[in-house]
Amino acid sequence: LDGCFVDGLEIAQAMQSGIARLGVDRLRTLAALFAGDFLDGMEIDRSPQLNSWLVAQRRRLRACHAAILEHLAAQLPAESDEVFAHLETWLALAPFDRRAHELLLDTLARRGRMREGDEHLGETARVFDAEGLDWRSLRDAWRDARARHAGAAVPGGVAARALAAPQAPVEARVAAPRRASIAVMPFADGSEQGAPGGQLAPGLVHDVITRLAKLRSLFVIAQGTVFALGERRVASAEVGRTLDVDYVVTGLLRRQGARLLVNVELAETRTAHVVWAEVFDQQLDDTFLVLDEIGNRIVASIAGEIEGVERNRAILKPPSSLDAWEAHHRGLWHMYRFNRADNERARGFFEMAVHLDPTFSRAHAGLSFTHWQDAFQHWEERERAVDRAFKTAGDSLAVDDRDPAAHWAMGRALWLRGQQEQSIVELGTAVDLSPNFALGHYSLAFVHSQSGDPQAAIAASDHSRHLSPYDPLMFGMLGTRAMALVRLGRFDEAAGWAVKAAARPNAHAHILAIAAHCLALAGRLDEARSYAATIRKSMAAYRVDDFLEAFRFSPDAIALFRSAARQIGFD
């Protein structure tokens, strides 16, 4: 394609690099590239694969077109007539996109065209009613726009009676607690003719929706709503805008002989940017076990990817403009840096989130984790930090005892207090509430690896890594496996896993110490002394007592680690 201009590639590259950063002229150029559907008229008889691909590409490009028009309309001055042309095109592409209607109503109010706004709202209300959709948020948006731009009471007219219904003050709506929202659309069936794949797809989607809801960290659209829209064959991009959700999950399930393949995509609604995509390919030995396994991985991946996107978005915003949700994710960004300064910054953002929304259990759990870090890393006086970790974990439970993160925080706090059995009970509750909660499985591995069941620790560590293969706490997941292997006397294996843990980003001194001790036990003394020297560059006084005080090892494990420390001068 050297020397060629391909409009589809130009659009794809612009979307991938981020259209939010593009100026008006560039957005105009991109918008002008759209002239009808992708490969309009292109058909091949008896080729369902090509037809499915064409449908998917056309839907994707329509979503890209709508996103470009949205950003273009938002950047143009309200007094420009060009705005209306772009808004009309946008609404033709996505007639149920609330954002398009809100921007049009606001533009009409800015121009003083109140009668046209009334008429547009009245017609939109009738269309939404016919589709069984709630249009009251558009009514509220129109009232707000009139108040901002006209300061006058709403006159009689087509929509006046509907607008007269009581509503909450604007301030109350703005201050309402926010969560990232997601719709999981029914998966398409691409199974071979006669294969019973179509019976599996609805069950898998129902399972994913249920499990995402159990995480308690996202607002998940109910199954009935998304399946009803799916039956009306509403495109997924339009569904996202119709339901006013932040993310949409789509998928294709195919049963080919004895194999099951599931293609899944997670996309941001407003930018049409694909955040994550994966193909799950498994042998279909036991249908229910395979669906359970794939469902676990889909849910854990979706939750992790959304958390990463929200963290990165929050870090770019001025602190004074953050709401509770954004402050929480800003706190997570700092929390996962695993150093004292960032831990203090994380605590500040979690405290901001709790202040803005006292009912946000995950913010309380995050606050507990920062105190846990203070105690574990000896960054603060230990007993005081332990008490604070326990109290804030209790606050999280008091707010929502169905949130797995609340039980996770309490389980870790109880471990700090030396109450191992109660800790395991709380962490077990966390994973019972949400089997996809990777941090819950990791924490069970952490507790078992030191003085509990080492085999259970290995299984839980493996499962946590399987659920969240790019987790910020991956060094801990690997390190707990190494500690469990030490207790089983498998020193060579322990050394291998410990070195992997130490190589992870943000691995702190205790993780490096695990590597040093495991290598010494495996007889790899030169490598062990190298890790010890690395620790002492930043913590000159670090010794085996600091390592053992941080953890709660069984007596036999303590003896092993002390013998290793003596071999490398760490005693």
PDB file of C-alpha atoms in Angstrom, residues 54-64 233-237:
ATOM      1  CA  LEU A  54     -18.884  -7.088   6.644  1.00  0.00           C
ATOM      2  CA  VAL A  55     -21.582  -6.572   9.279  1.00  0.00           C
ATOM      3  CA  ALA A  56     -18.971  -6.325  12.036  1.00  0.00           C
ATOM      4  CA  GLN A  57     -16.810  -3.860  10.052  1.00  0.00           C
ATOM      5  CA  ARG A  58     -19.780  -1.691   9.146  1.00  0.00           C
ATOM      6  CA  ARG A  59     -20.900  -1.509  12.754  1.00  0.00           C
ATOM      7  CA  ARG A  60     -17.363  -0.673  13.915  1.00  0.00           C
ATOM      8  CA  LEU A  61     -16.958   2.103  11.345  1.00  0.00           C
ATOM      9  CA  ARG A  62     -20.399   3.550  12.126  1.00  0.00           C
ATOM     10  CA  ALA A  63     -19.300   3.737  15.774  1.00  0.00           C
ATOM     11  CA  CYS A  64     -16.067   5.475  14.697  1.00  0.00           C
ATOM     12  CA  ARG A 233     -30.775  -6.368  16.338  1.00  0.00           C
ATOM     13  CA  VAL A 234     -29.616  -2.990  17.600  1.00  0.00           C
ATOM     14  CA  ALA A 235     -25.910  -2.577  16.835  1.00  0.00           C
ATOM     15  CA  SER A 236     -23.642  -2.881  19.865  1.00  0.00           C
ATOM     16  CA  ALA A 237     -22.155   0.605  19.426  1.00  0.00           C
TER      17      ALA A 237
END
